């Protein structure tokens, strides 16, 4: 059984290893049956070797800023800002942990879109720094 | 202090009330200082009345399917599928709870995008049912 603290620590260390491009550590934190899903593009990355390869080959250098991690037993969610190629991508992820390693990850990469006019009277505009 | 179970139950009931368009119950589950942020469009909805108004006025009828909720103390994350206007929107949300009510919510609405070709040799295609 994983405690909330153990799972949160695992996810923190995972993103630190991604930030450092430390593929050996990343590999060691993933279960041999690890699967990662990117539902927006309907891509499934099966196995830690393929996951590391996608990250290793991803175009651009990144800086990682973990915004929040919610950990409940062997499951977790995170929001991470990835500064890359002059923009900031947001990664929102869900995780399942088994025997101390991540066995499943689902990543969403939400992109900006214009605020619709129909609700303009009900909302405020967030600044660049806040979004 | 909220337990994981209490927070998870609150988020479950929140989405049930949204599904039922039961605005009285929704209002009662939100803190008077409730703020909701939609970072992709840089919109901030301040106050439960404005939040209810945006939901009430949102175009289209919806069916809600909660996929997962992760609750850790007074914080939570959820993934919800919203069938609306012939499509399925995904809502990924983070919550902060105070005195048994939601006081802050951050919603992301990730949209589909085409799978890039550079990583095609490292991924599998997910089916419609899986994505």
Short mmCIF file of C-alpha atoms in Angstrom, two decimals:
data_model
loop_
_atom_site.label_atom_id
_atom_site.label_comp_id
_atom_site.label_asym_id
_atom_site.label_seq_id
_atom_site.Cartn_x
_atom_site.Cartn_y
_atom_site.Cartn_z
CA UNK A 1 0.00 0.00 0.00
CA UNK A 2 1.18 3.49 -0.86
CA UNK A 3 0.49 6.40 1.49
CA UNK A 4 -0.51 9.79 0.11
CA UNK A 5 2.94 11.11 1.06
CA UNK A 6 4.80 8.27 -0.68
CA UNK A 7 2.80 8.71 -3.86
CA UNK A 8 3.22 12.50 -3.85
CA UNK A 9 6.96 12.06 -3.32
CA UNK A 10 7.15 9.61 -6.23
CA UNK A 11 5.41 12.05 -8.60
CA UNK A 12 7.66 14.91 -7.44
CA UNK A 13 10.79 12.83 -8.07
CA UNK A 14 9.40 11.68 -11.42
CA UNK A 15 9.07 15.26 -12.69
CA UNK A 16 12.50 16.16 -11.26
CA UNK A 17 13.98 13.30 -13.28
CA UNK A 18 12.07 14.40 -16.41
CA UNK A 19 13.34 17.97 -15.89
CA UNK A 20 16.92 16.68 -15.59
CA UNK A 21 16.49 14.36 -18.60
CA UNK A 22 17.74 11.61 -16.30
CA UNK A 23 16.32 8.71 -18.30
CA UNK A 24 17.85 6.03 -16.10
CA UNK A 25 16.00 7.37 -13.06
CA UNK A 26 12.79 7.85 -15.07
CA UNK A 27 12.97 4.23 -16.26
CA UNK A 28 13.50 2.99 -12.72
CA UNK A 29 10.37 4.84 -11.54
CA UNK A 30 8.12 3.13 -14.10
CA UNK A 31 6.60 -0.33 -13.81
CA UNK A 32 7.66 -2.84 -16.50
CA UNK A 33 4.02 -2.80 -17.66
CA UNK A 34 3.84 1.00 -17.73
CA UNK A 35 1.36 2.52 -20.18
CA UNK A 36 0.90 6.24 -20.88
CA UNK A 37 -2.15 7.59 -22.70
CA UNK A 38 -2.60 10.93 -24.44
CA UNK A 39 -6.35 10.90 -25.13
CA UNK A 40 -6.42 14.15 -27.12
CA UNK A 41 -4.30 12.67 -29.91
CA UNK A 42 -5.43 9.09 -29.18
CA UNK A 43 -1.85 8.01 -28.63
CA UNK A 44 -0.89 5.21 -26.28
CA UNK A 45 2.76 4.79 -25.34
CA UNK A 46 3.30 1.23 -24.18
CA UNK A 47 6.34 0.41 -22.08
CA UNK A 48 8.94 2.52 -20.32
CA UNK A 49 11.43 2.33 -23.20
CA UNK A 50 8.96 3.92 -25.61
CA UNK A 51 7.98 6.51 -23.00
CA UNK A 52 11.60 7.49 -22.49
CA UNK A 53 12.16 7.57 -26.26
CA UNK A 54 9.20 9.94 -26.81
CA UNK A 55 10.49 12.24 -24.08
CA UNK A 56 14.11 12.02 -25.26
CA UNK A 57 13.10 12.81 -28.86
CA UNK A 58 10.57 15.54 -27.99
CA UNK A 59 11.64 18.70 -29.85
CA UNK A 60 12.90 21.57 -27.69
CA UNK A 61 14.49 22.08 -24.29
CA UNK A 62 12.13 22.36 -21.37
CA UNK A 63 11.92 23.87 -17.93
CA UNK A 64 9.47 22.14 -15.58
CA UNK A 65 7.41 23.80 -12.83
CA UNK A 66 5.15 21.50 -10.81
CA UNK A 67 2.08 23.54 -9.82
CA UNK A 68 0.24 20.99 -7.68
CA UNK A 69 0.09 17.29 -6.89
CA UNK A 70 -2.96 15.57 -5.36
CA UNK A 71 -2.17 12.08 -4.04
CA UNK A 72 -4.69 9.61 -2.65
CA UNK A 73 -3.26 6.20 -1.87
CA UNK A 74 -1.87 4.69 -5.06
CA UNK A 75 -3.47 7.30 -7.34
CA UNK A 76 -2.47 10.87 -8.05
CA UNK A 77 -3.11 13.89 -10.25
CA UNK A 78 -0.77 16.74 -11.11
CA UNK A 79 -0.65 20.06 -12.91
CA UNK A 80 2.73 20.92 -14.40
CA UNK A 81 3.87 23.89 -16.46
CA UNK A 82 6.40 23.02 -19.17
CA UNK A 83 8.25 26.02 -20.61
CA UNK A 84 9.41 24.94 -24.06
CA UNK A 85 10.19 26.64 -27.38
CA UNK A 86 9.13 30.08 -26.12
CA UNK A 87 5.72 28.98 -24.86
CA UNK A 88 4.35 27.38 -21.67
CA UNK A 89 2.50 24.09 -22.11
CA UNK A 90 0.27 22.86 -19.29
CA UNK A 91 0.32 19.12 -18.54
CA UNK A 92 -2.52 17.74 -16.44
CA UNK A 93 -1.88 14.11 -15.51
CA UNK A 94 -3.43 11.20 -13.66
CA UNK A 95 -1.32 8.35 -12.29
CA UNK A 96 -1.73 4.85 -10.92
CA UNK A 97 1.07 3.41 -8.80
CA UNK A 98 1.93 -0.26 -8.22
CA UNK A 99 4.71 -1.56 -5.97
CA UNK A 100 6.25 1.89 -5.71
CA UNK A 101 6.36 2.55 -9.47
CA UNK A 102 4.05 4.40 -11.87
CA UNK A 103 2.12 1.80 -13.87
CA UNK A 104 -0.36 4.05 -15.69
CA UNK A 105 -0.33 7.70 -16.68
CA UNK A 106 -2.93 9.75 -18.56
CA UNK A 107 -1.74 13.13 -19.82
CA UNK A 108 -3.82 16.04 -21.06
CA UNK A 109 -2.25 19.03 -22.78
CA UNK A 110 -4.92 21.77 -22.75
CA UNK A 111 -4.28 24.65 -25.16
CA UNK A 112 -5.41 28.26 -25.14
CA UNK A 113 -8.64 29.31 -26.83
CA UNK A 114 -10.44 32.65 -27.10
CA UNK A 115 -12.99 33.51 -24.40
CA UNK A 116 -16.52 33.34 -25.88
CA UNK A 117 -18.49 36.58 -25.90
CA UNK A 118 -21.79 35.14 -24.60
CA UNK A 119 -20.45 34.91 -21.03
CA UNK A 120 -18.27 38.03 -21.02
CA UNK A 121 -20.60 39.79 -18.53
CA UNK A 122 -20.11 36.93 -16.04
CA UNK A 123 -16.30 36.62 -16.06
CA UNK A 124 -13.14 38.58 -15.36
CA UNK A 125 -10.01 38.41 -17.50
CA UNK A 126 -7.03 36.71 -15.88
CA UNK A 127 -3.64 38.30 -16.46
CA UNK A 128 -0.75 36.56 -18.23
CA UNK A 129 0.90 35.85 -14.90
CA UNK A 130 -2.20 34.22 -13.46
CA UNK A 131 -3.12 31.91 -16.34
CA UNK B 1 -10.51 19.14 8.42
CA UNK B 2 -11.89 17.21 5.46
CA UNK B 3 -11.09 13.53 5.03
CA UNK B 4 -10.36 12.12 1.59
CA UNK B 5 -13.76 10.40 1.64
CA UNK B 6 -15.66 13.57 2.57
CA UNK B 7 -13.96 15.56 -0.17
CA UNK B 8 -14.53 12.84 -2.78
CA UNK B 9 -18.19 12.65 -1.78
CA UNK B 10 -18.54 16.43 -2.10
CA UNK B 11 -17.10 16.40 -5.63
CA UNK B 12 -19.34 13.47 -6.61
CA UNK B 13 -22.45 15.28 -5.32
CA UNK B 14 -21.31 18.50 -7.01
CA UNK B 15 -21.25 16.85 -10.44
CA UNK B 16 -24.54 15.09 -9.76
CA UNK B 17 -26.11 18.47 -9.06
CA UNK B 18 -24.54 19.96 -12.20
CA UNK B 19 -25.89 17.00 -14.21
CA UNK B 20 -29.37 17.58 -12.78
CA UNK B 21 -29.13 21.36 -13.33
CA UNK B 22 -30.07 21.66 -9.65
CA UNK B 23 -28.74 25.19 -9.17
CA UNK B 24 -29.95 25.49 -5.60
CA UNK B 25 -27.88 22.47 -4.55
CA UNK B 26 -24.89 23.65 -6.59
CA UNK B 27 -25.05 27.06 -4.89
CA UNK B 28 -25.20 25.44 -1.49
CA UNK B 29 -22.04 23.42 -2.21
CA UNK B 30 -19.98 26.52 -3.04
CA UNK B 31 -18.30 28.82 -0.53
CA UNK B 32 -19.52 32.45 -0.60
CA UNK B 33 -16.00 33.40 -1.76
CA UNK B 34 -15.97 30.74 -4.48
CA UNK B 35 -13.76 31.46 -7.51
CA UNK B 36 -13.50 29.34 -10.65
CA UNK B 37 -10.68 29.76 -13.16
CA UNK B 38 -10.52 28.60 -16.78
CA UNK B 39 -6.84 29.27 -17.58
CA UNK B 40 -7.07 28.34 -21.27
CA UNK B 41 -9.37 31.26 -22.03
CA UNK B 42 -8.05 33.33 -19.09
CA UNK B 43 -11.53 33.59 -17.63
CA UNK B 44 -12.17 33.91 -13.91
CA UNK B 45 -15.71 33.40 -12.62
CA UNK B 46 -16.03 35.11 -9.26
CA UNK B 47 -18.84 34.10 -6.93
CA UNK B 48 -21.34 31.27 -6.93
CA UNK B 49 -24.06 33.32 -8.61
CA UNK B 50 -21.88 33.99 -11.64
CA UNK B 51 -20.76 30.34 -11.72
CA UNK B 52 -24.35 29.15 -11.71
CA UNK B 53 -25.26 31.71 -14.39
CA UNK B 54 -22.44 30.53 -16.71
CA UNK B 55 -23.58 26.92 -16.27
CA UNK B 56 -27.27 27.77 -16.62
CA UNK B 57 -26.63 29.78 -19.81
CA UNK B 58 -24.13 27.31 -21.33
CA UNK B 59 -25.48 26.33 -24.76
CA UNK B 60 -26.66 22.71 -25.13
CA UNK B 61 -27.94 19.91 -22.92
CA UNK B 62 -25.34 17.74 -21.26
CA UNK B 63 -24.85 14.27 -19.90
CA UNK B 64 -22.14 13.95 -17.27
CA UNK B 65 -19.89 10.93 -16.68
CA UNK B 66 -17.38 11.24 -13.84
CA UNK B 67 -14.32 9.20 -14.85
CA UNK B 68 -12.21 9.59 -11.70
CA UNK B 69 -11.83 11.68 -8.57
CA UNK B 70 -8.61 11.93 -6.55
CA UNK B 71 -9.16 13.47 -3.10
CA UNK B 72 -6.44 14.36 -0.63
CA UNK B 73 -7.67 16.17 2.45
CA UNK B 74 -9.29 19.43 1.37
CA UNK B 75 -7.98 19.23 -2.21
CA UNK B 76 -9.17 17.15 -5.12
CA UNK B 77 -8.83 16.56 -8.85
CA UNK B 78 -11.35 15.06 -11.25
CA UNK B 79 -11.74 13.94 -14.84
CA UNK B 80 -15.28 14.25 -16.18
CA UNK B 81 -16.72 13.54 -19.63
CA UNK B 82 -19.44 15.96 -20.70
CA UNK B 83 -21.53 14.76 -23.65
CA UNK B 84 -22.95 17.92 -25.23
CA UNK B 85 -24.10 18.99 -28.71
CA UNK B 86 -23.04 15.70 -30.31
CA UNK B 87 -19.51 15.74 -28.97
CA UNK B 88 -17.81 14.71 -25.71
CA UNK B 89 -15.86 17.40 -23.89
CA UNK B 90 -13.35 16.40 -21.23
CA UNK B 91 -13.21 18.53 -18.07
CA UNK B 92 -10.13 18.16 -15.88
CA UNK B 93 -10.54 20.07 -12.63
CA UNK B 94 -8.72 20.89 -9.42
CA UNK B 95 -10.59 21.88 -6.25
CA UNK B 96 -9.94 23.43 -2.87
CA UNK B 97 -12.49 22.88 -0.11
CA UNK B 98 -13.17 25.04 2.95
CA UNK B 99 -15.69 24.30 5.70
CA UNK B 100 -17.32 21.59 3.60
CA UNK B 101 -17.78 23.74 0.50
CA UNK B 102 -15.77 24.20 -2.70
CA UNK B 103 -13.93 27.53 -2.47
CA UNK B 104 -11.70 27.29 -5.56
CA UNK B 105 -11.95 25.39 -8.81
CA UNK B 106 -9.62 25.34 -11.81
CA UNK B 107 -11.04 23.76 -14.97
CA UNK B 108 -9.19 22.66 -18.08
CA UNK B 109 -11.01 21.66 -21.25
CA UNK B 110 -8.45 19.78 -23.38
CA UNK B 111 -9.42 19.40 -27.03
CA UNK B 112 -8.42 16.85 -29.65
CA UNK B 113 -5.39 17.42 -31.87
CA UNK B 114 -3.76 15.28 -34.56
CA UNK B 115 -1.02 12.87 -33.48
CA UNK B 116 2.35 14.16 -34.73
CA UNK B 117 4.20 11.94 -37.20
CA UNK B 118 7.65 12.18 -35.58
CA UNK B 119 6.65 9.79 -32.78
CA UNK B 120 4.37 7.48 -34.75
CA UNK B 121 6.85 4.58 -34.44
CA UNK B 122 6.70 4.84 -30.63
CA UNK B 123 2.93 4.94 -30.07
CA UNK B 124 -0.23 2.92 -30.66
CA UNK B 125 -3.54 4.44 -31.76
CA UNK B 126 -6.31 4.41 -29.16
CA UNK B 127 -9.79 3.56 -30.38
CA UNK B 128 -12.75 5.95 -30.15
CA UNK B 129 -14.07 4.03 -27.15
CA UNK B 130 -10.79 4.31 -25.28
CA UNK B 131 -10.07 7.99 -25.80
#
